[in-house]
């Protein structure tokens, strides 16, 4: 959200490039007025805002959640596997006869 404290000062200091006006004219977008291109508080015909998210779980959300859970489980399994495999290697090298002779 952008909040302008002094829009009149901003209008004096900044200028819109002519290219923007040309693009708007080519697309039939009004360059004066409010969000609907009208004057005052008449917002009839203004574009709607963003629509709210659905309350329920969508198919895309379920897939994303399943992917995250699967990724976490694979990560935990990898850490567990690595921990157990290095523990066995450490135990065999620590108790080897060559180490005991030193």
mmCIF file of N, CA, C and O in Angstrom:
data_model
loop_
_atom_site.group_PDB
_atom_site.id
_atom_site.type_symbol
_atom_site.label_atom_id
_atom_site.label_comp_id
_atom_site.label_asym_id
_atom_site.label_seq_id
_atom_site.Cartn_x
_atom_site.Cartn_y
_atom_site.Cartn_z
ATOM 1 N N UNK A 1 0.842 -1.165 0.000
ATOM 2 C CA UNK A 1 0.000 0.000 0.000
ATOM 3 C C UNK A 1 0.888 1.230 0.000
ATOM 4 O O UNK A 1 1.867 1.307 0.724
ATOM 5 N N UNK A 2 0.540 2.169 -0.805
ATOM 6 C CA UNK A 2 1.295 3.417 -0.889
ATOM 7 C C UNK A 2 0.409 4.528 -0.352
ATOM 8 O O UNK A 2 -0.723 4.703 -0.797
ATOM 9 N N UNK A 3 0.913 5.247 0.617
ATOM 10 C CA UNK A 3 0.184 6.374 1.186
ATOM 11 C C UNK A 3 0.966 7.635 0.863
ATOM 12 O O UNK A 3 2.135 7.751 1.215
ATOM 13 N N UNK A 4 0.318 8.543 0.187
ATOM 14 C CA UNK A 4 0.954 9.803 -0.178
ATOM 15 C C UNK A 4 0.536 10.868 0.820
ATOM 16 O O UNK A 4 -0.649 11.108 1.026
ATOM 17 N N UNK A 5 1.515 11.505 1.442
ATOM 18 C CA UNK A 5 1.205 12.537 2.425
ATOM 19 C C UNK A 5 0.959 13.888 1.775
ATOM 20 O O UNK A 5 0.208 14.699 2.294
ATOM 21 N N UNK A 6 1.584 14.129 0.651
ATOM 22 C CA UNK A 6 1.436 15.418 -0.015
ATOM 23 C C UNK A 6 1.341 15.194 -1.521
ATOM 24 O O UNK A 6 2.305 15.410 -2.259
ATOM 25 N N UNK A 7 0.164 14.767 -2.012
ATOM 26 C CA UNK A 7 0.059 14.510 -3.450
ATOM 27 C C UNK A 7 0.222 15.767 -4.297
ATOM 28 O O UNK A 7 0.704 15.694 -5.426
ATOM 29 N N UNK A 8 -0.140 16.927 -3.752
ATOM 30 C CA UNK A 8 0.023 18.155 -4.528
ATOM 31 C C UNK A 8 1.497 18.492 -4.748
ATOM 32 O O UNK A 8 1.902 18.948 -5.818
ATOM 33 N N UNK A 9 2.341 18.206 -3.739
ATOM 34 C CA UNK A 9 3.781 18.437 -3.882
ATOM 35 C C UNK A 9 4.364 17.433 -4.874
ATOM 36 O O UNK A 9 5.218 17.778 -5.700
ATOM 37 N N UNK A 10 3.877 16.204 -4.821
ATOM 38 C CA UNK A 10 4.369 15.185 -5.742
ATOM 39 C C UNK A 10 4.023 15.558 -7.185
ATOM 40 O O UNK A 10 4.836 15.386 -8.092
ATOM 41 N N UNK A 11 2.825 16.084 -7.398
ATOM 42 C CA UNK A 11 2.432 16.473 -8.749
ATOM 43 C C UNK A 11 3.287 17.627 -9.273
ATOM 44 O O UNK A 11 3.514 17.738 -10.471
ATOM 45 N N UNK A 12 3.754 18.491 -8.395
ATOM 46 C CA UNK A 12 4.602 19.604 -8.821
ATOM 47 C C UNK A 12 6.022 19.147 -9.150
ATOM 48 O O UNK A 12 6.655 19.665 -10.062
ATOM 49 N N UNK A 13 6.540 18.177 -8.391
ATOM 50 C CA UNK A 13 7.936 17.758 -8.551
ATOM 51 C C UNK A 13 8.141 16.680 -9.615
ATOM 52 O O UNK A 13 9.196 16.609 -10.232
ATOM 53 N N UNK A 14 7.174 15.798 -9.788
ATOM 54 C CA UNK A 14 7.323 14.684 -10.718
ATOM 55 C C UNK A 14 6.486 14.917 -11.971
ATOM 56 O O UNK A 14 5.440 15.572 -11.920
ATOM 57 N N UNK A 15 6.915 14.341 -13.053
ATOM 58 C CA UNK A 15 6.125 14.408 -14.285
ATOM 59 C C UNK A 15 6.081 13.014 -14.907
ATOM 60 O O UNK A 15 7.036 12.241 -14.816
ATOM 61 N N UNK A 16 4.965 12.716 -15.539
ATOM 62 C CA UNK A 16 4.786 11.416 -16.190
ATOM 63 C C UNK A 16 5.345 11.518 -17.600
ATOM 64 O O UNK A 16 5.047 12.477 -18.322
ATOM 65 N N UNK A 17 6.149 10.548 -18.031
ATOM 66 C CA UNK A 17 6.699 10.588 -19.389
ATOM 67 C C UNK A 17 5.585 10.534 -20.445
ATOM 68 O O UNK A 17 4.542 9.914 -20.238
ATOM 69 N N UNK A 18 5.806 11.152 -21.552
ATOM 70 C CA UNK A 18 4.817 11.196 -22.634
ATOM 71 C C UNK A 18 4.507 9.798 -23.155
ATOM 72 O O UNK A 18 3.401 9.525 -23.604
ATOM 73 N N UNK A 19 5.463 8.903 -23.077
ATOM 74 C CA UNK A 19 5.263 7.532 -23.547
ATOM 75 C C UNK A 19 4.113 6.860 -22.805
ATOM 76 O O UNK A 19 3.349 6.096 -23.394
ATOM 77 N N UNK A 20 3.959 7.129 -21.514
ATOM 78 C CA UNK A 20 2.864 6.547 -20.727
ATOM 79 C C UNK A 20 1.525 7.050 -21.253
ATOM 80 O O UNK A 20 0.576 6.279 -21.423
ATOM 81 N N UNK A 21 1.430 8.340 -21.530
ATOM 82 C CA UNK A 21 0.194 8.897 -22.069
ATOM 83 C C UNK A 21 -0.131 8.287 -23.435
ATOM 84 O O UNK A 21 -1.293 8.016 -23.749
ATOM 85 N N UNK A 22 0.894 8.071 -24.251
ATOM 86 C CA UNK A 22 0.684 7.467 -25.572
ATOM 87 C C UNK A 22 0.157 6.038 -25.451
ATOM 88 O O UNK A 22 -0.757 5.639 -26.179
ATOM 89 N N UNK A 23 0.713 5.273 -24.528
ATOM 90 C CA UNK A 23 0.269 3.889 -24.329
ATOM 91 C C UNK A 23 -1.177 3.860 -23.850
ATOM 92 O O UNK A 23 -1.969 3.036 -24.302
ATOM 93 N N UNK A 24 -1.510 4.737 -22.904
ATOM 94 C CA UNK A 24 -2.877 4.782 -22.389
ATOM 95 C C UNK A 24 -3.860 5.197 -23.477
ATOM 96 O O UNK A 24 -4.960 4.646 -23.580
ATOM 97 N N UNK A 25 -3.487 6.155 -24.301
ATOM 98 C CA UNK A 25 -4.362 6.590 -25.388
ATOM 99 C C UNK A 25 -4.568 5.467 -26.398
ATOM 100 O O UNK A 25 -5.675 5.269 -26.906
ATOM 101 N N UNK A 26 -3.526 4.701 -26.667
ATOM 102 C CA UNK A 26 -3.623 3.603 -27.613
ATOM 103 C C UNK A 26 -4.520 2.490 -27.073
ATOM 104 O O UNK A 26 -5.223 1.834 -27.827
ATOM 105 N N UNK A 27 -4.525 2.284 -25.741
ATOM 106 C CA UNK A 27 -5.347 1.239 -25.121
ATOM 107 C C UNK A 27 -6.698 1.767 -24.658
ATOM 108 O O UNK A 27 -7.440 1.032 -23.999
ATOM 109 N N UNK A 28 -7.024 3.005 -24.956
ATOM 110 C CA UNK A 28 -8.286 3.647 -24.547
ATOM 111 C C UNK A 28 -8.457 3.664 -23.034
ATOM 112 O O UNK A 28 -9.532 3.397 -22.502
ATOM 113 N N UNK A 29 -7.390 3.953 -22.336
ATOM 114 C CA UNK A 29 -7.420 4.070 -20.875
ATOM 115 C C UNK A 29 -7.375 5.555 -20.541
ATOM 116 O O UNK A 29 -6.470 6.261 -20.983
ATOM 117 N N UNK A 30 -8.346 6.042 -19.758
ATOM 118 C CA UNK A 30 -8.331 7.468 -19.425
ATOM 119 C C UNK A 30 -7.146 7.817 -18.535
ATOM 120 O O UNK A 30 -6.738 7.036 -17.684
ATOM 121 N N UNK A 31 -6.581 8.991 -18.747
ATOM 122 C CA UNK A 31 -5.415 9.432 -17.969
ATOM 123 C C UNK A 31 -5.769 10.512 -16.963
ATOM 124 O O UNK A 31 -4.892 11.025 -16.285
ATOM 125 N N UNK A 32 -7.033 10.863 -16.875
ATOM 126 C CA UNK A 32 -7.476 11.866 -15.902
ATOM 127 C C UNK A 32 -8.648 11.304 -15.118
ATOM 128 O O UNK A 32 -9.378 10.445 -15.602
ATOM 129 N N UNK A 33 -8.809 11.769 -13.912
ATOM 130 C CA UNK A 33 -9.934 11.340 -13.087
ATOM 131 C C UNK A 33 -9.524 10.311 -12.056
ATOM 132 O O UNK A 33 -8.345 10.088 -11.790
ATOM 133 N N UNK A 34 -10.528 9.652 -11.483
ATOM 134 C CA UNK A 34 -10.267 8.656 -10.440
ATOM 135 C C UNK A 34 -10.040 7.279 -11.067
ATOM 136 O O UNK A 34 -9.755 7.179 -12.260
ATOM 137 N N UNK A 35 -10.183 6.221 -10.276
ATOM 138 C CA UNK A 35 -9.897 4.869 -10.754
ATOM 139 C C UNK A 35 -10.815 4.445 -11.897
ATOM 140 O O UNK A 35 -10.452 3.611 -12.715
ATOM 141 N N UNK A 36 -12.003 5.025 -11.965
ATOM 142 C CA UNK A 36 -12.940 4.700 -13.045
ATOM 143 C C UNK A 36 -12.810 5.663 -14.214
ATOM 144 O O UNK A 36 -13.526 5.537 -15.204
ATOM 145 N N UNK A 37 -11.927 6.642 -14.109
ATOM 146 C CA UNK A 37 -11.770 7.617 -15.174
ATOM 147 C C UNK A 37 -12.823 8.703 -15.124
ATOM 148 O O UNK A 37 -13.060 9.395 -16.099
ATOM 149 N N UNK A 38 -13.476 8.860 -13.986
ATOM 150 C CA UNK A 38 -14.505 9.883 -13.815
ATOM 151 C C UNK A 38 -14.032 10.893 -12.788
ATOM 152 O O UNK A 38 -13.022 10.703 -12.119
ATOM 153 N N UNK A 39 -14.769 11.959 -12.631
ATOM 154 C CA UNK A 39 -14.380 12.972 -11.650
ATOM 155 C C UNK A 39 -15.170 12.782 -10.355
ATOM 156 O O UNK A 39 -16.258 12.218 -10.352
ATOM 157 N N UNK A 40 -14.608 13.217 -9.265
ATOM 158 C CA UNK A 40 -15.284 13.136 -7.971
ATOM 159 C C UNK A 40 -15.265 11.734 -7.400
ATOM 160 O O UNK A 40 -14.328 10.966 -7.597
ATOM 161 N N UNK A 41 -16.368 11.416 -6.696
ATOM 162 C CA UNK A 41 -16.452 10.114 -6.024
ATOM 163 C C UNK A 41 -17.265 9.105 -6.817
ATOM 164 O O UNK A 41 -17.672 8.083 -6.286
ATOM 165 N N UNK A 42 -17.519 9.346 -8.073
ATOM 166 C CA UNK A 42 -18.277 8.430 -8.923
ATOM 167 C C UNK A 42 -17.349 7.310 -9.385
ATOM 168 O O UNK A 42 -16.526 7.487 -10.286
ATOM 169 N N UNK A 43 -17.458 6.143 -8.767
ATOM 170 C CA UNK A 43 -16.593 5.010 -9.097
ATOM 171 C C UNK A 43 -17.319 3.948 -9.915
ATOM 172 O O UNK A 43 -16.894 2.796 -9.972
ATOM 173 N N UNK A 44 -18.410 4.325 -10.566
ATOM 174 C CA UNK A 44 -19.145 3.388 -11.407
ATOM 175 C C UNK A 44 -18.256 2.961 -12.573
ATOM 176 O O UNK A 44 -17.741 3.796 -13.311
ATOM 177 N N UNK A 45 -18.062 1.670 -12.731
ATOM 178 C CA UNK A 45 -17.228 1.159 -13.809
ATOM 179 C C UNK A 45 -15.775 0.955 -13.429
ATOM 180 O O UNK A 45 -14.969 0.575 -14.260
ATOM 181 N N UNK A 46 -15.425 1.196 -12.161
ATOM 182 C CA UNK A 46 -14.044 0.974 -11.726
ATOM 183 C C UNK A 46 -13.760 -0.525 -11.681
ATOM 184 O O UNK A 46 -14.648 -1.331 -11.389
ATOM 185 N N UNK A 47 -12.551 -0.932 -11.979
ATOM 186 C CA UNK A 47 -12.232 -2.361 -11.914
ATOM 187 C C UNK A 47 -12.334 -2.878 -10.485
ATOM 188 O O UNK A 47 -12.058 -2.165 -9.524
ATOM 189 N N UNK A 48 -12.770 -4.116 -10.369
ATOM 190 C CA UNK A 48 -12.870 -4.740 -9.046
ATOM 191 C C UNK A 48 -11.487 -5.001 -8.488
ATOM 192 O O UNK A 48 -10.527 -5.188 -9.225
ATOM 193 N N UNK A 49 -11.414 -5.092 -7.183
ATOM 194 C CA UNK A 49 -10.151 -5.390 -6.522
ATOM 195 C C UNK A 49 -9.840 -6.871 -6.594
ATOM 196 O O UNK A 49 -10.549 -7.643 -7.240
ATOM 197 N N UNK A 50 -8.803 -7.280 -5.922
ATOM 198 C CA UNK A 50 -8.455 -8.705 -5.927
ATOM 199 C C UNK A 50 -9.538 -9.515 -5.221
ATOM 200 O O UNK A 50 -10.156 -9.061 -4.268
ATOM 201 N N UNK A 51 -9.767 -10.685 -5.729
ATOM 202 C CA UNK A 51 -10.789 -11.549 -5.152
ATOM 203 C C UNK A 51 -10.212 -12.308 -3.970
ATOM 204 O O UNK A 51 -9.039 -12.665 -3.974
ATOM 205 N N UNK A 52 -11.012 -12.596 -2.946
ATOM 206 C CA UNK A 52 -10.486 -13.311 -1.775
ATOM 207 C C UNK A 52 -10.139 -14.755 -2.124
ATOM 208 O O UNK A 52 -10.695 -15.331 -3.063
ATOM 209 N N UNK A 53 -9.234 -15.304 -1.356
ATOM 210 C CA UNK A 53 -8.848 -16.698 -1.557
ATOM 211 C C UNK A 53 -9.986 -17.608 -1.137
ATOM 212 O O UNK A 53 -10.753 -17.290 -0.236
ATOM 213 N N UNK A 54 -10.098 -18.772 -1.758
ATOM 214 C CA UNK A 54 -11.148 -19.700 -1.349
ATOM 215 C C UNK A 54 -10.870 -20.225 0.064
ATOM 216 O O UNK A 54 -9.712 -20.370 0.470
ATOM 217 N N UNK A 55 -11.932 -20.527 0.783
ATOM 218 C CA UNK A 55 -11.817 -20.993 2.167
ATOM 219 C C UNK A 55 -11.311 -22.433 2.223
ATOM 220 O O UNK A 55 -10.560 -22.802 3.110
ATOM 221 N N UNK A 56 -11.700 -23.255 1.296
ATOM 222 C CA UNK A 56 -11.349 -24.672 1.321
ATOM 223 C C UNK A 56 -9.990 -24.927 0.665
ATOM 224 O O UNK A 56 -9.406 -24.045 0.069
ATOM 225 N N UNK A 57 -9.511 -26.163 0.794
ATOM 226 C CA UNK A 57 -8.246 -26.559 0.183
ATOM 227 C C UNK A 57 -8.487 -26.823 -1.294
ATOM 228 O O UNK A 57 -9.283 -27.676 -1.659
ATOM 229 N N UNK A 58 -7.765 -26.140 -2.134
ATOM 230 C CA UNK A 58 -7.875 -26.372 -3.567
ATOM 231 C C UNK A 58 -6.941 -27.512 -3.975
ATOM 232 O O UNK A 58 -6.090 -27.956 -3.192
ATOM 233 N N UNK A 59 -7.094 -27.970 -5.192
ATOM 234 C CA UNK A 59 -6.250 -29.066 -5.679
ATOM 235 C C UNK A 59 -4.779 -28.641 -5.703
ATOM 236 O O UNK A 59 -3.880 -29.390 -5.344
ATOM 237 N N UNK A 60 -4.541 -27.403 -6.092
ATOM 238 C CA UNK A 60 -3.172 -26.888 -6.151
ATOM 239 C C UNK A 60 -2.565 -26.799 -4.749
ATOM 240 O O UNK A 60 -1.388 -27.114 -4.544
ATOM 241 N N UNK A 61 -3.362 -26.370 -3.761
ATOM 242 C CA UNK A 61 -2.863 -26.269 -2.392
ATOM 243 C C UNK A 61 -2.562 -27.643 -1.809
ATOM 244 O O UNK A 61 -1.569 -27.828 -1.101
ATOM 245 N N UNK A 62 -3.426 -28.604 -2.097
ATOM 246 C CA UNK A 62 -3.171 -29.970 -1.612
ATOM 247 C C UNK A 62 -1.885 -30.531 -2.205
ATOM 248 O O UNK A 62 -1.101 -31.185 -1.511
ATOM 249 N N UNK A 63 -1.665 -30.293 -3.499
ATOM 250 C CA UNK A 63 -0.435 -30.761 -4.144
ATOM 251 C C UNK A 63 0.803 -30.113 -3.554
ATOM 252 O O UNK A 63 1.822 -30.770 -3.338
ATOM 253 N N UNK A 64 0.717 -28.810 -3.267
ATOM 254 C CA UNK A 64 1.852 -28.107 -2.670
ATOM 255 C C UNK A 64 2.143 -28.646 -1.275
ATOM 256 O O UNK A 64 3.305 -28.843 -0.901
ATOM 257 N N UNK A 65 1.092 -28.879 -0.491
ATOM 258 C CA UNK A 65 1.288 -29.407 0.861
ATOM 259 C C UNK A 65 1.866 -30.820 0.809
ATOM 260 O O UNK A 65 2.775 -31.159 1.576
ATOM 261 N N UNK A 66 1.367 -31.643 -0.092
ATOM 262 C CA UNK A 66 1.895 -33.005 -0.219
ATOM 263 C C UNK A 66 3.367 -32.984 -0.630
ATOM 264 O O UNK A 66 4.179 -33.758 -0.112
ATOM 265 N N UNK A 67 3.716 -32.092 -1.544
ATOM 266 C CA UNK A 67 5.117 -31.980 -1.955
ATOM 267 C C UNK A 67 6.015 -31.552 -0.810
ATOM 268 O O UNK A 67 7.125 -32.059 -0.652
ATOM 269 N N UNK A 68 5.555 -30.611 0.016
ATOM 270 C CA UNK A 68 6.348 -30.156 1.164
ATOM 271 C C UNK A 68 6.530 -31.263 2.188
ATOM 272 O O UNK A 68 7.626 -31.465 2.718
ATOM 273 N N UNK A 69 5.452 -31.992 2.477
ATOM 274 C CA UNK A 69 5.540 -33.083 3.460
ATOM 275 C C UNK A 69 6.459 -34.183 2.940
ATOM 276 O O UNK A 69 7.309 -34.702 3.678
ATOM 277 N N UNK A 70 6.310 -34.537 1.674
ATOM 278 C CA UNK A 70 7.174 -35.574 1.092
ATOM 279 C C UNK A 70 8.636 -35.148 1.127
ATOM 280 O O UNK A 70 9.525 -35.934 1.479
ATOM 281 N N UNK A 71 8.902 -33.893 0.791
ATOM 282 C CA UNK A 71 10.272 -33.386 0.824
ATOM 283 C C UNK A 71 10.837 -33.424 2.243
ATOM 284 O O UNK A 71 12.000 -33.781 2.447
ATOM 285 N N UNK A 72 10.024 -33.067 3.230
ATOM 286 C CA UNK A 72 10.484 -33.106 4.620
ATOM 287 C C UNK A 72 10.779 -34.536 5.054
ATOM 288 O O UNK A 72 11.798 -34.794 5.721
ATOM 289 N N UNK A 73 9.930 -35.476 4.683
ATOM 290 C CA UNK A 73 10.161 -36.876 5.067
ATOM 291 C C UNK A 73 11.418 -37.436 4.421
ATOM 292 O O UNK A 73 12.188 -38.159 5.065
ATOM 293 N N UNK A 74 11.651 -37.101 3.165
ATOM 294 C CA UNK A 74 12.882 -37.550 2.497
ATOM 295 C C UNK A 74 14.100 -36.921 3.173
ATOM 296 O O UNK A 74 15.123 -37.587 3.377
ATOM 297 N N UNK A 75 13.993 -35.676 3.560
ATOM 298 C CA UNK A 75 15.100 -35.019 4.254
ATOM 299 C C UNK A 75 15.393 -35.664 5.598
ATOM 300 O O UNK A 75 16.551 -35.901 5.947
ATOM 301 N N UNK A 76 14.329 -35.945 6.377
ATOM 302 C CA UNK A 76 14.525 -36.612 7.667
ATOM 303 C C UNK A 76 15.126 -37.996 7.476
ATOM 304 O O UNK A 76 16.017 -38.404 8.226
ATOM 305 N N UNK A 77 14.651 -38.740 6.489
ATOM 306 C CA UNK A 77 15.182 -40.081 6.235
ATOM 307 C C UNK A 77 16.653 -40.019 5.836
ATOM 308 O O UNK A 77 17.461 -40.857 6.264
ATOM 309 N N UNK A 78 17.023 -39.027 5.048
ATOM 310 C CA UNK A 78 18.418 -38.881 4.634
ATOM 311 C C UNK A 78 19.315 -38.571 5.823
ATOM 312 O O UNK A 78 20.398 -39.153 5.965
ATOM 313 N N UNK A 79 18.871 -37.697 6.704
ATOM 314 C CA UNK A 79 19.659 -37.370 7.898
ATOM 315 C C UNK A 79 19.792 -38.591 8.799
ATOM 316 O O UNK A 79 20.872 -38.894 9.315
ATOM 317 N N UNK A 80 18.691 -39.315 8.982
ATOM 318 C CA UNK A 80 18.716 -40.518 9.819
ATOM 319 C C UNK A 80 19.656 -41.568 9.230
ATOM 320 O O UNK A 80 20.482 -42.156 9.922
ATOM 321 N N UNK A 81 19.549 -41.789 7.914
ATOM 322 C CA UNK A 81 20.394 -42.778 7.236
ATOM 323 C C UNK A 81 21.871 -42.387 7.336
ATOM 324 O O UNK A 81 22.729 -43.216 7.612
ATOM 325 N N UNK A 82 22.173 -41.119 7.104
ATOM 326 C CA UNK A 82 23.553 -40.657 7.175
ATOM 327 C C UNK A 82 24.099 -40.810 8.591
ATOM 328 O O UNK A 82 25.242 -41.223 8.804
ATOM 329 N N UNK A 83 23.285 -40.497 9.570
ATOM 330 C CA UNK A 83 23.721 -40.623 10.958
ATOM 331 C C UNK A 83 24.030 -42.062 11.349
ATOM 332 O O UNK A 83 25.035 -42.341 11.998
ATOM 333 N N UNK A 84 23.181 -42.980 10.932
ATOM 334 C CA UNK A 84 23.424 -44.377 11.267
ATOM 335 C C UNK A 84 24.596 -44.961 10.497
ATOM 336 O O UNK A 84 25.355 -45.769 11.018
ATOM 337 N N UNK A 85 24.778 -44.576 9.230
ATOM 338 C CA UNK A 85 25.888 -45.137 8.455
ATOM 339 C C UNK A 85 27.226 -44.602 8.962
ATOM 340 O O UNK A 85 28.211 -45.332 9.014
ATOM 341 N N UNK A 86 27.307 -43.352 9.376
ATOM 342 C CA UNK A 86 28.571 -42.825 9.879
ATOM 343 C C UNK A 86 28.864 -43.362 11.279
ATOM 344 O O UNK A 86 30.015 -43.502 11.660
ATOM 345 N N UNK A 87 27.828 -43.706 12.033
ATOM 346 C CA UNK A 87 28.038 -44.282 13.370
ATOM 347 C C UNK A 87 28.697 -45.661 13.260
ATOM 348 O O UNK A 87 29.598 -45.983 14.013
ATOM 349 N N UNK A 88 28.270 -46.461 12.295
ATOM 350 C CA UNK A 88 28.867 -47.778 12.090
ATOM 351 C C UNK A 88 30.317 -47.646 11.633
ATOM 352 O O UNK A 88 31.181 -48.375 12.078
ATOM 353 N N UNK A 89 30.608 -46.728 10.746
ATOM 354 C CA UNK A 89 31.969 -46.515 10.261
ATOM 355 C C UNK A 89 32.865 -46.052 11.396
ATOM 356 O O UNK A 89 33.994 -46.519 11.543
ATOM 357 N N UNK A 90 32.371 -45.152 12.224
ATOM 358 C CA UNK A 90 33.159 -44.655 13.343
ATOM 359 C C UNK A 90 33.426 -45.760 14.355
ATOM 360 O O UNK A 90 34.527 -45.870 14.876
ATOM 361 N N UNK A 91 32.443 -46.606 14.590
ATOM 362 C CA UNK A 91 32.612 -47.686 15.566
ATOM 363 C C UNK A 91 33.649 -48.696 15.079
ATOM 364 O O UNK A 91 34.450 -49.201 15.869
ATOM 365 N N UNK A 92 33.685 -49.006 13.798
ATOM 366 C CA UNK A 92 34.654 -49.986 13.300
ATOM 367 C C UNK A 92 36.070 -49.413 13.262
ATOM 368 O O UNK A 92 37.035 -50.115 13.526
ATOM 369 N N UNK A 93 36.221 -48.123 12.955
ATOM 370 C CA UNK A 93 37.563 -47.546 12.909
ATOM 371 C C UNK A 93 38.084 -47.233 14.318
ATOM 372 O O UNK A 93 39.281 -47.281 14.555
ATOM 373 N N UNK A 94 37.203 -46.929 15.235
ATOM 374 C CA UNK A 94 37.634 -46.586 16.578
ATOM 375 C C UNK A 94 38.146 -47.807 17.336
ATOM 376 O O UNK A 94 39.059 -47.723 18.152
ATOM 377 N N UNK A 95 37.563 -48.970 17.059
ATOM 378 C CA UNK A 95 37.955 -50.187 17.786
ATOM 379 C C UNK A 95 38.856 -51.101 16.967
ATOM 380 O O UNK A 95 39.016 -52.253 17.297
ATOM 381 N N UNK A 96 39.460 -50.607 15.931
ATOM 382 C CA UNK A 96 40.304 -51.465 15.098
ATOM 383 C C UNK A 96 41.595 -51.785 15.862
ATOM 384 O O UNK A 96 42.084 -50.985 16.671
ATOM 385 N N UNK A 97 42.186 -52.937 15.585
ATOM 386 C CA UNK A 97 43.429 -53.327 16.287
ATOM 387 C C UNK A 97 44.572 -52.360 16.029
ATOM 388 O O UNK A 97 45.422 -52.150 16.881
ATOM 389 N N UNK A 98 44.607 -51.759 14.844
ATOM 390 C CA UNK A 98 45.690 -50.834 14.536
ATOM 391 C C UNK A 98 45.602 -49.617 15.438
ATOM 392 O O UNK A 98 46.617 -49.073 15.889
ATOM 393 N N UNK A 99 44.431 -49.162 15.739
ATOM 394 C CA UNK A 99 44.252 -48.011 16.641
ATOM 395 C C UNK A 99 44.621 -48.384 18.077
ATOM 396 O O UNK A 99 45.165 -47.570 18.798
ATOM 397 N N UNK A 100 44.273 -49.594 18.485
ATOM 398 C CA UNK A 100 44.577 -50.006 19.850
ATOM 399 C C UNK A 100 46.088 -50.145 20.061
ATOM 400 O O UNK A 100 46.581 -49.955 21.167
ATOM 401 N N UNK A 101 46.842 -50.501 19.014
ATOM 402 C CA UNK A 101 48.270 -50.664 19.126
ATOM 403 C C UNK A 101 49.006 -49.338 19.263
ATOM 404 O O UNK A 101 50.116 -49.298 19.801
ATOM 405 N N UNK A 102 48.389 -48.247 18.808
ATOM 406 C CA UNK A 102 49.047 -46.945 18.869
ATOM 407 C C UNK A 102 49.102 -46.422 20.214
ATOM 408 O O UNK A 102 49.187 -46.357 21.223
#
